[in-house]
mmCIF file of C-alpha atoms and ligand atoms in Angstrom:
data_model
loop_
_atom_site.group_PDB
_atom_site.id
_atom_site.type_symbol
_atom_site.label_atom_id
_atom_site.label_comp_id
_atom_site.label_asym_id
_atom_site.label_seq_id
_atom_site.Cartn_x
_atom_site.Cartn_y
_atom_site.Cartn_z
ATOM 1 C CA MET A 10 0.000 0.000 0.000
ATOM 2 C CA THR A 11 1.911 3.015 -1.199
ATOM 3 C CA LYS A 12 -0.760 5.509 -2.140
ATOM 4 C CA LYS A 13 -0.500 8.464 0.233
ATOM 5 C CA LEU A 14 -4.185 8.712 0.952
ATOM 6 C CA LEU A 15 -4.385 5.018 1.881
ATOM 7 C CA LEU A 16 -1.360 5.333 4.159
ATOM 8 C CA VAL A 17 -3.078 8.156 6.019
ATOM 9 C CA LEU A 18 -6.318 6.177 6.305
ATOM 10 C CA ASN A 19 -4.197 3.373 7.707
ATOM 11 C CA GLY A 20 -3.232 5.677 10.571
ATOM 12 C CA GLU A 21 0.086 7.108 9.340
ATOM 13 C CA ALA A 22 1.004 10.773 9.327
ATOM 14 C CA VAL A 23 2.321 11.770 5.869
ATOM 15 C CA TRP A 24 3.937 15.130 5.093
ATOM 16 C CA PRO A 25 2.915 17.050 3.103
ATOM 17 C CA PRO A 26 -0.569 15.586 3.500
ATOM 18 C CA PRO A 27 -2.479 14.130 0.550
ATOM 19 C CA VAL A 28 -5.109 16.503 -0.814
ATOM 20 C CA TRP A 29 -8.429 16.366 -2.652
ATOM 21 C CA LEU A 30 -11.446 18.667 -2.495
ATOM 22 C CA MET A 31 -15.093 17.900 -1.842
ATOM 23 C CA ARG A 32 -17.112 18.656 -4.991
ATOM 24 C CA GLN A 33 -13.855 18.966 -6.937
ATOM 25 C CA ALA A 34 -15.737 17.889 -10.086
ATOM 26 C CA GLY A 35 -18.372 20.437 -10.937
ATOM 27 C CA ARG A 36 -19.560 23.782 -12.103
ATOM 28 C CA TYR A 37 -16.443 25.863 -11.333
ATOM 29 C CA LEU A 38 -14.714 23.941 -14.174
ATOM 30 C CA PRO A 39 -15.499 25.048 -17.759
ATOM 31 C CA GLU A 40 -14.844 21.489 -18.981
ATOM 32 C CA TYR A 41 -17.580 20.256 -16.609
ATOM 33 C CA ARG A 42 -20.010 22.918 -17.798
ATOM 34 C CA ALA A 43 -19.381 21.869 -21.401
ATOM 35 C CA LEU A 44 -20.257 18.206 -20.738
ATOM 36 C CA ARG A 45 -23.194 19.260 -18.556
ATOM 37 C CA ALA A 46 -24.584 21.348 -21.424
ATOM 38 C CA GLU A 47 -24.094 18.435 -23.822
ATOM 39 C CA ALA A 48 -25.990 16.005 -21.565
ATOM 40 C CA GLY A 49 -28.695 18.572 -20.738
ATOM 41 C CA ASP A 50 -29.916 16.748 -17.661
ATOM 42 C CA PHE A 51 -27.869 16.321 -14.457
ATOM 43 C CA LEU A 52 -29.321 12.881 -13.627
ATOM 44 C CA LYS A 53 -28.460 11.682 -17.121
ATOM 45 C CA LEU A 54 -24.906 12.849 -16.474
ATOM 46 C CA CYS A 55 -24.748 10.773 -13.264
ATOM 47 C CA LEU A 56 -26.102 7.655 -15.031
ATOM 48 C CA THR A 57 -24.038 7.804 -18.246
ATOM 49 C CA PRO A 58 -20.751 6.038 -17.381
ATOM 50 C CA ALA A 59 -18.668 7.522 -20.210
ATOM 51 C CA LEU A 60 -19.594 11.098 -19.197
ATOM 52 C CA ALA A 61 -19.503 10.517 -15.422
ATOM 53 C CA ALA A 62 -16.073 8.850 -15.669
ATOM 54 C CA GLU A 63 -14.701 11.724 -17.720
ATOM 55 C CA ILE A 64 -16.060 14.286 -15.218
ATOM 56 C CA THR A 65 -14.612 12.311 -12.291
ATOM 57 C CA LEU A 66 -11.152 12.611 -13.820
ATOM 58 C CA GLN A 67 -11.357 16.235 -15.035
ATOM 59 C CA PRO A 68 -10.038 17.849 -11.825
ATOM 60 C CA LEU A 69 -7.141 15.370 -11.617
ATOM 61 C CA ARG A 70 -6.048 16.158 -15.167
ATOM 62 C CA ARG A 71 -5.957 19.845 -14.340
ATOM 63 C CA PHE A 72 -4.635 19.830 -10.771
ATOM 64 C CA GLY A 73 -3.298 16.338 -9.929
ATOM 65 C CA MET A 74 -5.175 15.742 -6.684
ATOM 66 C CA ASP A 75 -4.301 12.599 -4.713
ATOM 67 C CA ALA A 76 -7.838 11.266 -5.067
ATOM 68 C CA ALA A 77 -10.788 11.327 -7.421
ATOM 69 C CA ILE A 78 -14.287 11.179 -5.998
ATOM 70 C CA LEU A 79 -16.826 9.303 -8.069
ATOM 71 C CA PHE A 80 -19.074 11.693 -9.964
ATOM 72 C CA SER A 81 -22.606 10.829 -8.908
ATOM 73 C CA ASP A 82 -25.029 12.312 -6.363
ATOM 74 C CA LEU A 83 -26.293 11.685 -2.881
ATOM 75 C CA PRO A 84 -29.916 10.573 -3.591
ATOM 76 C CA ILE A 85 -28.973 7.952 -6.223
ATOM 77 C CA VAL A 86 -29.544 5.328 -3.517
ATOM 78 C CA SER A 87 -33.118 6.674 -3.102
ATOM 79 C CA LEU A 88 -33.648 6.265 -6.836
ATOM 80 C CA GLY A 89 -32.382 2.694 -6.452
ATOM 81 C CA LEU A 90 -34.950 2.064 -3.712
ATOM 82 C CA GLY A 91 -37.693 3.068 -6.140
ATOM 83 C CA GLN A 92 -38.284 6.731 -5.284
ATOM 84 C CA ALA A 93 -38.549 8.923 -8.369
ATOM 85 C CA LEU A 94 -35.777 11.549 -8.557
ATOM 86 C CA ARG A 95 -35.409 14.618 -10.690
ATOM 87 C CA TYR A 96 -33.357 17.783 -10.617
ATOM 88 C CA ALA A 97 -35.010 21.165 -10.755
ATOM 89 C CA GLU A 98 -32.698 23.655 -12.486
ATOM 90 C CA GLY A 99 -30.397 25.262 -9.916
ATOM 91 C CA GLU A 100 -32.270 23.655 -7.009
ATOM 92 C CA GLY A 101 -30.889 20.191 -6.402
ATOM 93 C CA PRO A 102 -32.767 16.933 -5.893
ATOM 94 C CA VAL A 103 -36.599 16.747 -5.906
ATOM 95 C CA LEU A 104 -38.380 13.541 -4.805
ATOM 96 C CA PRO A 105 -42.030 12.588 -4.052
ATOM 97 C CA PRO A 106 -41.965 12.786 -0.222
ATOM 98 C CA ILE A 107 -42.198 9.649 1.952
ATOM 99 C CA ARG A 108 -44.605 10.527 4.792
ATOM 100 C CA THR A 109 -46.562 7.352 5.638
ATOM 101 C CA ALA A 110 -46.106 3.597 6.024
ATOM 102 C CA ALA A 111 -47.900 3.203 2.668
ATOM 103 C CA ASP A 112 -45.318 5.484 1.001
ATOM 104 C CA LEU A 113 -42.538 3.428 2.515
ATOM 105 C CA ASP A 114 -44.175 0.161 1.379
ATOM 106 C CA MET A 115 -43.704 1.279 -2.232
ATOM 107 C CA LEU A 116 -39.917 1.167 -1.848
ATOM 108 C CA SER A 117 -37.839 -2.000 -2.028
ATOM 109 C CA LEU A 118 -34.351 -3.426 -2.321
ATOM 110 C CA ASP A 119 -35.269 -5.595 -5.311
ATOM 111 C CA ARG A 120 -34.149 -3.255 -8.067
ATOM 112 C CA VAL A 121 -31.315 -1.360 -6.363
ATOM 113 C CA ALA A 122 -28.573 -3.266 -8.212
ATOM 114 C CA GLU A 123 -30.212 -2.842 -11.603
ATOM 115 C CA ILE A 124 -30.860 0.881 -11.133
ATOM 116 C CA VAL A 125 -27.448 1.845 -9.723
ATOM 117 C CA SER A 126 -25.430 -0.413 -12.037
ATOM 118 C CA PRO A 127 -24.441 2.471 -14.393
ATOM 119 C CA VAL A 128 -22.656 4.054 -11.406
ATOM 120 C CA TRP A 129 -20.705 0.827 -10.873
ATOM 121 C CA GLU A 130 -19.698 0.948 -14.527
ATOM 122 C CA THR A 131 -18.458 4.529 -13.990
ATOM 123 C CA VAL A 132 -16.295 3.290 -11.093
ATOM 124 C CA ARG A 133 -14.867 0.487 -13.275
ATOM 125 C CA ARG A 134 -13.937 2.970 -16.004
ATOM 126 C CA VAL A 135 -12.321 5.422 -13.610
ATOM 127 C CA ALA A 136 -10.417 2.641 -11.824
ATOM 128 C CA ALA A 137 -8.918 1.582 -15.159
ATOM 129 C CA ASP A 138 -7.765 5.117 -15.917
ATOM 130 C CA ILE A 139 -6.822 6.681 -12.583
ATOM 131 C CA GLY A 140 -3.108 5.885 -12.369
ATOM 132 C CA ASP A 141 -1.529 6.601 -8.968
ATOM 133 C CA ALA A 142 -4.437 8.485 -7.456
ATOM 134 C CA THR A 143 -6.955 6.918 -5.089
ATOM 135 C CA LEU A 144 -10.563 6.323 -6.138
ATOM 136 C CA ILE A 145 -13.191 7.340 -3.589
ATOM 137 C CA GLY A 146 -16.745 6.046 -3.973
ATOM 138 C CA PHE A 147 -19.557 7.505 -1.877
ATOM 139 C CA SER A 148 -23.146 7.612 -0.794
ATOM 140 C CA GLY A 149 -25.205 9.664 1.607
ATOM 141 C CA SER A 150 -25.410 8.510 5.211
ATOM 142 C CA PRO A 151 -28.805 7.110 6.189
ATOM 143 C CA PHE A 152 -29.913 10.203 8.126
ATOM 144 C CA THR A 153 -29.084 12.718 5.391
ATOM 145 C CA VAL A 154 -30.595 10.515 2.673
ATOM 146 C CA ALA A 155 -33.721 10.139 4.846
ATOM 147 C CA CYS A 156 -33.883 13.951 5.146
ATOM 148 C CA TYR A 157 -34.223 14.269 1.360
ATOM 149 C CA MET A 158 -36.537 11.252 1.042
ATOM 150 C CA VAL A 159 -39.005 12.539 3.652
ATOM 151 C CA GLU A 160 -38.788 16.242 2.876
ATOM 152 C CA GLY A 161 -38.805 15.700 -0.875
ATOM 153 C CA HIS A 162 -36.305 18.490 -1.556
ATOM 154 C CA GLY A 163 -33.479 20.460 0.003
ATOM 155 C CA SER A 164 -34.348 22.527 3.077
ATOM 156 C CA ARG A 165 -32.705 24.548 5.829
ATOM 157 C CA GLU A 166 -34.541 22.671 8.575
ATOM 158 C CA PHE A 167 -35.712 19.308 7.208
ATOM 159 C CA ALA A 168 -38.547 19.630 9.734
ATOM 160 C CA ALA A 169 -40.728 16.899 8.174
ATOM 161 C CA ALA A 170 -37.934 14.328 8.503
ATOM 162 C CA ARG A 171 -36.970 15.355 12.028
ATOM 163 C CA LEU A 172 -40.616 15.394 13.139
ATOM 164 C CA MET A 173 -41.176 11.921 11.696
ATOM 165 C CA ALA A 174 -38.211 10.735 13.778
ATOM 166 C CA TYR A 175 -39.875 12.131 16.952
ATOM 167 C CA ARG A 176 -43.507 11.307 16.231
ATOM 168 C CA GLU A 177 -43.175 7.964 14.470
ATOM 169 C CA PRO A 178 -39.767 6.591 15.447
ATOM 170 C CA GLU A 179 -40.651 3.057 14.285
ATOM 171 C CA LEU A 180 -41.538 4.315 10.826
ATOM 172 C CA PHE A 181 -38.405 6.466 10.648
ATOM 173 C CA ALA A 182 -36.321 3.504 11.876
ATOM 174 C CA ARG A 183 -37.775 1.364 9.073
ATOM 175 C CA LEU A 184 -36.777 3.982 6.529
ATOM 176 C CA ILE A 185 -33.268 4.269 8.008
ATOM 177 C CA GLU A 186 -32.878 0.472 7.910
ATOM 178 C CA LEU A 187 -33.982 0.382 4.281
ATOM 179 C CA ILE A 188 -31.369 3.030 3.421
ATOM 180 C CA VAL A 189 -28.701 1.082 5.343
ATOM 181 C CA GLN A 190 -29.491 -2.021 3.273
ATOM 182 C CA GLY A 191 -29.744 -0.071 0.009
ATOM 183 C CA ASN A 192 -26.432 1.627 0.743
ATOM 184 C CA LEU A 193 -24.811 -1.739 1.424
ATOM 185 C CA ILE A 194 -25.790 -2.989 -2.027
ATOM 186 C CA TYR A 195 -24.730 0.306 -3.633
ATOM 187 C CA LEU A 196 -21.411 0.643 -1.774
ATOM 188 C CA ARG A 197 -20.388 -3.024 -2.071
ATOM 189 C CA GLY A 198 -20.905 -2.723 -5.819
ATOM 190 C CA GLN A 199 -18.669 0.359 -5.867
ATOM 191 C CA ALA A 200 -15.965 -1.518 -3.926
ATOM 192 C CA ASP A 201 -16.238 -4.512 -6.274
ATOM 193 C CA ALA A 202 -15.868 -2.142 -9.232
ATOM 194 C CA GLY A 203 -12.624 -0.680 -7.857
ATOM 195 C CA ALA A 204 -13.383 2.006 -5.258
ATOM 196 C CA GLU A 205 -10.573 1.896 -2.675
ATOM 197 C CA VAL A 206 -12.210 4.280 -0.216
ATOM 198 C CA LEU A 207 -15.895 4.834 0.489
ATOM 199 C CA MET A 208 -17.148 8.113 1.925
ATOM 200 C CA LEU A 209 -20.448 8.616 3.745
ATOM 201 C CA PHE A 210 -21.750 12.188 3.583
ATOM 202 C CA ASP A 211 -23.927 13.164 6.549
ATOM 203 C CA SER A 212 -24.450 16.787 5.585
ATOM 204 C CA TRP A 213 -27.393 17.358 7.968
ATOM 205 C CA ALA A 214 -26.175 15.351 10.980
ATOM 206 C CA GLY A 215 -25.494 18.556 12.921
ATOM 207 C CA MET A 216 -29.200 19.370 13.296
ATOM 208 C CA LEU A 217 -29.735 16.567 15.824
ATOM 209 C CA PRO A 218 -29.457 16.692 19.631
ATOM 210 C CA PRO A 219 -27.082 14.106 21.193
ATOM 211 C CA GLY A 220 -29.564 11.268 21.757
ATOM 212 C CA GLU A 221 -30.976 11.536 18.249
ATOM 213 C CA PHE A 222 -27.468 11.951 16.831
ATOM 214 C CA ARG A 223 -26.508 8.610 18.401
ATOM 215 C CA ARG A 224 -29.615 6.829 17.174
ATOM 216 C CA TRP A 225 -29.907 8.197 13.629
ATOM 217 C CA VAL A 226 -26.308 9.053 12.754
ATOM 218 C CA ILE A 227 -23.768 6.986 14.718
ATOM 219 C CA GLU A 228 -25.683 3.692 14.999
ATOM 220 C CA PRO A 229 -26.767 3.291 11.344
ATOM 221 C CA THR A 230 -23.331 4.429 10.139
ATOM 222 C CA ALA A 231 -21.719 1.840 12.415
ATOM 223 C CA ARG A 232 -23.970 -0.883 10.995
ATOM 224 C CA ILE A 233 -22.841 0.000 7.478
ATOM 225 C CA ALA A 234 -19.188 0.061 8.563
ATOM 226 C CA GLN A 235 -19.432 -3.307 10.296
ATOM 227 C CA ALA A 236 -21.075 -4.998 7.320
ATOM 228 C CA LEU A 237 -18.586 -3.470 4.852
ATOM 229 C CA ARG A 238 -15.637 -4.592 6.965
ATOM 230 C CA GLN A 239 -16.898 -8.154 6.822
ATOM 231 C CA SER A 240 -17.393 -8.235 3.066
ATOM 232 C CA HIS A 241 -14.609 -5.819 2.000
ATOM 233 C CA PRO A 242 -11.930 -5.687 4.720
ATOM 234 C CA GLN A 243 -9.483 -3.855 2.436
ATOM 235 C CA VAL A 244 -11.760 -0.859 1.795
ATOM 236 C CA LYS A 245 -11.157 2.315 3.834
ATOM 237 C CA LEU A 246 -14.038 4.406 5.134
ATOM 238 C CA ILE A 247 -14.414 8.168 5.644
ATOM 239 C CA GLY A 248 -17.416 9.709 7.396
ATOM 240 C CA PHE A 249 -18.504 13.352 7.238
ATOM 241 C CA PRO A 250 -20.811 14.195 10.152
ATOM 242 C CA ARG A 251 -21.150 17.846 9.158
ATOM 243 C CA LEU A 252 -21.601 20.271 12.085
ATOM 244 C CA ALA A 253 -21.285 17.399 14.598
ATOM 245 C CA GLY A 254 -19.689 19.840 17.061
ATOM 246 C CA SER A 255 -19.501 18.308 20.536
ATOM 247 C CA MET A 256 -20.538 14.901 19.118
ATOM 248 C CA LEU A 257 -17.417 14.570 16.951
ATOM 249 C CA GLY A 258 -15.478 12.449 19.445
ATOM 250 C CA GLU A 259 -18.349 10.059 20.051
ATOM 251 C CA TYR A 260 -18.831 9.756 16.281
ATOM 252 C CA ALA A 261 -15.155 8.957 15.786
ATOM 253 C CA LEU A 262 -15.249 6.270 18.474
ATOM 254 C CA GLY A 263 -18.593 4.780 17.500
ATOM 255 C CA ALA A 264 -19.140 5.061 13.753
ATOM 256 C CA GLY A 265 -16.308 2.739 12.749
ATOM 257 C CA MET A 266 -14.662 5.036 10.192
ATOM 258 C CA ASP A 267 -10.938 5.130 9.275
ATOM 259 C CA GLY A 268 -11.179 8.869 8.656
ATOM 260 C CA VAL A 269 -13.491 11.628 9.832
ATOM 261 C CA ALA A 270 -14.075 14.745 7.749
ATOM 262 C CA ILE A 271 -14.499 17.964 9.724
ATOM 263 C CA ASP A 272 -16.517 20.977 8.607
ATOM 264 C CA THR A 273 -15.387 24.578 8.382
ATOM 265 C CA SER A 274 -16.663 25.527 11.838
ATOM 266 C CA MET A 275 -14.465 22.997 13.654
ATOM 267 C CA ASN A 276 -11.168 24.113 15.189
ATOM 268 C CA PRO A 277 -8.775 21.478 13.788
ATOM 269 C CA ALA A 278 -6.576 21.541 16.904
ATOM 270 C CA ILE A 279 -9.607 20.747 19.070
ATOM 271 C CA ALA A 280 -10.810 18.098 16.600
ATOM 272 C CA ALA A 281 -7.379 16.482 16.987
ATOM 273 C CA THR A 282 -8.012 16.131 20.734
ATOM 274 C CA MET A 283 -11.500 14.646 20.186
ATOM 275 C CA VAL A 284 -10.582 12.069 17.544
ATOM 276 C CA PRO A 285 -8.155 9.213 18.429
ATOM 277 C CA PRO A 286 -4.709 9.651 16.815
ATOM 278 C CA GLY A 287 -5.089 6.502 14.706
ATOM 279 C CA ILE A 288 -8.143 7.913 12.910
ATOM 280 C CA ALA A 289 -7.387 10.346 10.080
ATOM 281 C CA LEU A 290 -8.879 13.825 10.062
ATOM 282 C CA GLN A 291 -9.926 15.273 6.717
ATOM 283 C CA GLY A 292 -10.516 18.966 6.133
ATOM 284 C CA ASN A 293 -11.313 21.730 6.660
ATOM 285 C CA LEU A 294 -10.573 24.912 4.684
ATOM 286 C CA ASP A 295 -13.479 27.325 4.276
ATOM 287 C CA PRO A 296 -14.675 27.003 0.636
ATOM 288 C CA LEU A 297 -14.990 30.800 0.574
ATOM 289 C CA ALA A 298 -11.320 31.231 1.513
ATOM 290 C CA LEU A 299 -10.673 29.311 -1.711
ATOM 291 C CA VAL A 300 -12.930 31.706 -3.621
ATOM 292 C CA ALA A 301 -11.136 34.699 -2.073
ATOM 293 C CA GLY A 302 -7.627 33.334 -2.732
ATOM 294 C CA GLY A 303 -4.493 35.302 -1.779
ATOM 295 C CA VAL A 304 -3.870 35.916 1.915
ATOM 296 C CA ALA A 305 -7.182 34.362 3.024
ATOM 297 C CA LEU A 306 -6.261 31.140 1.252
ATOM 298 C CA GLN A 307 -2.646 31.095 2.481
ATOM 299 C CA GLU A 308 -3.550 31.830 6.084
ATOM 300 C CA GLY A 309 -6.524 29.494 6.148
ATOM 301 C CA ALA A 310 -4.569 26.566 4.694
ATOM 302 C CA GLY A 311 -1.480 27.346 6.813
ATOM 303 C CA LYS A 312 -3.406 27.198 10.098
ATOM 304 C CA ILE A 313 -4.904 23.811 9.229
ATOM 305 C CA LEU A 314 -1.546 22.374 8.141
ATOM 306 C CA ASP A 315 0.073 23.591 11.383
ATOM 307 C CA ALA A 316 -2.721 22.282 13.593
ATOM 308 C CA LEU A 317 -2.725 18.779 12.102
ATOM 309 C CA ARG A 318 0.963 18.255 11.349
ATOM 310 C CA GLY A 319 2.243 15.006 12.876
ATOM 311 C CA ARG A 320 -1.117 13.205 12.872
ATOM 312 C CA PRO A 321 -2.873 11.442 9.987
ATOM 313 C CA HIS A 322 -4.447 14.238 7.921
ATOM 314 C CA ILE A 323 -6.006 14.516 4.460
ATOM 315 C CA PHE A 324 -6.170 18.138 3.363
ATOM 316 C CA ASN A 325 -9.612 19.115 2.077
ATOM 317 C CA LEU A 326 -12.284 21.771 2.338
ATOM 318 C CA GLY A 327 -14.781 21.946 5.206
ATOM 319 C CA HIS A 328 -17.647 21.654 2.688
ATOM 320 C CA GLY A 329 -17.985 21.433 -1.100
ATOM 321 C CA ILE A 330 -16.318 23.775 -3.605
ATOM 322 C CA VAL A 331 -18.741 26.502 -4.647
ATOM 323 C CA PRO A 332 -19.397 27.240 -8.338
ATOM 324 C CA GLN A 333 -17.851 30.738 -8.271
ATOM 325 C CA THR A 334 -14.412 29.353 -7.280
ATOM 326 C CA PRO A 335 -11.714 30.547 -9.724
ATOM 327 C CA PRO A 336 -9.957 27.395 -11.022
ATOM 328 C CA GLU A 337 -6.583 29.136 -10.643
ATOM 329 C CA HIS A 338 -7.153 29.359 -6.887
ATOM 330 C CA VAL A 339 -7.466 25.581 -6.781
ATOM 331 C CA GLY A 340 -4.119 25.382 -8.600
ATOM 332 C CA ALA A 341 -2.605 27.801 -6.082
ATOM 333 C CA LEU A 342 -3.919 25.709 -3.171
ATOM 334 C CA MET A 343 -2.431 22.540 -4.649
ATOM 335 C CA GLU A 344 0.972 24.227 -4.964
ATOM 336 C CA LEU A 345 0.774 25.581 -1.458
ATOM 337 C CA ILE A 346 0.072 22.139 0.031
ATOM 338 C CA ARG A 347 2.728 20.421 -2.071
ATOM 339 C CA ALA A 348 5.314 22.998 -0.977
ATOM 340 C CA ALA A 349 4.385 22.735 2.732
HETATM 341 O O1 CP3 B 5 -16.638 16.240 -6.983
HETATM 342 C C1 CP3 B 5 -17.654 15.770 -6.442
HETATM 343 O O2 CP3 B 5 -17.751 15.721 -5.208
HETATM 344 C C2 CP3 B 5 -18.743 15.288 -7.365
HETATM 345 C C3 CP3 B 5 -19.733 14.312 -6.857
HETATM 346 C C4 CP3 B 5 -20.779 14.867 -5.893
HETATM 347 C C5 CP3 B 5 -21.905 15.682 -6.240
HETATM 348 N N1 CP3 B 5 -22.684 15.829 -5.127
HETATM 349 C C6 CP3 B 5 -22.206 16.249 -7.582
HETATM 350 C C7 CP3 B 5 -23.245 17.291 -7.767
HETATM 351 C C8 CP3 B 5 -20.874 14.586 -4.527
HETATM 352 C C9 CP3 B 5 -19.899 13.814 -3.650
HETATM 353 C C10 CP3 B 5 -22.082 15.199 -4.065
HETATM 354 C C11 CP3 B 5 -22.536 15.077 -2.671
HETATM 355 C C12 CP3 B 5 -23.813 15.678 -2.273
HETATM 356 N N2 CP3 B 5 -24.931 15.905 -3.040
HETATM 357 C C13 CP3 B 5 -24.120 16.036 -0.944
HETATM 358 C C14 CP3 B 5 -23.197 15.854 0.245
HETATM 359 C C15 CP3 B 5 -22.143 16.906 0.333
HETATM 360 C C16 CP3 B 5 -22.639 18.277 0.650
HETATM 361 O O3 CP3 B 5 -22.435 19.155 -0.221
HETATM 362 O O4 CP3 B 5 -23.190 18.498 1.733
HETATM 363 C C17 CP3 B 5 -25.430 16.549 -0.930
HETATM 364 C C18 CP3 B 5 -26.184 17.076 0.279
HETATM 365 C C19 CP3 B 5 -25.947 16.436 -2.267
HETATM 366 C C20 CP3 B 5 -27.318 16.777 -2.772
HETATM 367 C C21 CP3 B 5 -27.294 17.786 -3.846
HETATM 368 N N3 CP3 B 5 -26.915 17.553 -5.158
HETATM 369 C C22 CP3 B 5 -27.633 19.152 -3.752
HETATM 370 C C23 CP3 B 5 -28.106 19.836 -2.477
HETATM 371 C C24 CP3 B 5 -27.468 19.726 -5.017
HETATM 372 C C25 CP3 B 5 -27.805 21.147 -5.401
HETATM 373 C C26 CP3 B 5 -26.783 22.104 -4.924
HETATM 374 C C27 CP3 B 5 -25.674 22.230 -5.920
HETATM 375 O O5 CP3 B 5 -24.510 22.226 -5.502
HETATM 376 O O6 CP3 B 5 -26.008 22.382 -7.093
HETATM 377 C C28 CP3 B 5 -26.967 18.707 -5.883
HETATM 378 C C29 CP3 B 5 -26.588 18.840 -7.309
HETATM 379 C C30 CP3 B 5 -25.178 18.448 -7.664
HETATM 380 N N4 CP3 B 5 -24.484 17.377 -7.177
HETATM 381 C C31 CP3 B 5 -24.355 19.109 -8.622
HETATM 382 C C32 CP3 B 5 -23.154 18.389 -8.690
HETATM 383 C C33 CP3 B 5 -21.973 18.661 -9.590
HETATM 384 C C34 CP3 B 5 -24.755 20.332 -9.450
HETATM 385 C C35 CP3 B 5 -25.675 19.909 -10.534
HETATM 386 C C36 CP3 B 5 -25.572 20.725 -11.807
HETATM 387 O O7 CP3 B 5 -24.579 20.602 -12.553
HETATM 388 O O8 CP3 B 5 -26.544 21.441 -12.088
#
């Protein structure tokens, strides 16, 4: 195992740290926008292996990151479970909301493999073409996927999902379990196709109080980790419990991940005291410091490098790249990390 990113996920400190960026494939790149315009529809882009594989590799061709993240999207597992999915222009995912037991009864695991199989083909193509970089597959964590499935669209509060968890915990637990099982099919297929690392995005985890965080974030994530370790012991796992705050340490101990991604709000030096030294930390530059560039970028990156030097660390942003990011600032960041 010589790839830098895998060494770090194996608990080694590597200097300078490996680097990749959340949402590194996407709208800030003109070459992405060109393929996006050609395909017309975002979902079609995600489910057309030749296009998705090309987009996955675009940022590496330009900037030489240490890892490529599969180009796909978070609610593809919901589509696999039988929930219709479409993208409203500039709005993100839109799904018919799951609110009752009858809604949930319409979903099943039977067709997951068939529906997500184009994504597996994308992984196979990227794996054949990726060279020395590491290939990261991903899905949404059960809680965040459930947020979209119950709400039916993006939201600041996801009140319908969180209220279902309080008012009808058995129903919400059934949905979470279905997403755990759907994710296992989806993620095992990605690992079989050549993904070396799997990342679980829990973008909305930080809305939950501690008890609910344990039940709906840590426990289902741990069940996925345990099952993956049995079937695919070589695959490394990264979890992103965004805005976990005081729950970060408990997540690191309980979720069974090899690496934990930290969001922009987290002080990396404090995160390093909350997360055991054998578990890698990934993060956590403010995406807007990357938009600003110059001193903001240098200082922001420098503080993170200093705080996490000597422990396993994967340099990354604290959330996804935003579309207005100048591509040359990404190049400048790459140089800065490589010269650290
Ligand atoms: O480089 C990469 O990371 C590409 C693969 C990727 C996408 N989405 C592509 C995408 C990944 C890993 C994601 C994760 C994702 N998707 C998350 C978790 C991370 C996070 O940002 O919190 C979430 C919550 C989603 C759901 C989603 N998809 C939203 C809310 C939106 C709309 C907002 C936006 O950024 O446009 C999407 C659409 C989406 N996913 C786009 C891309 C490139 C833009 C679609 C377009 O081209 O119009």
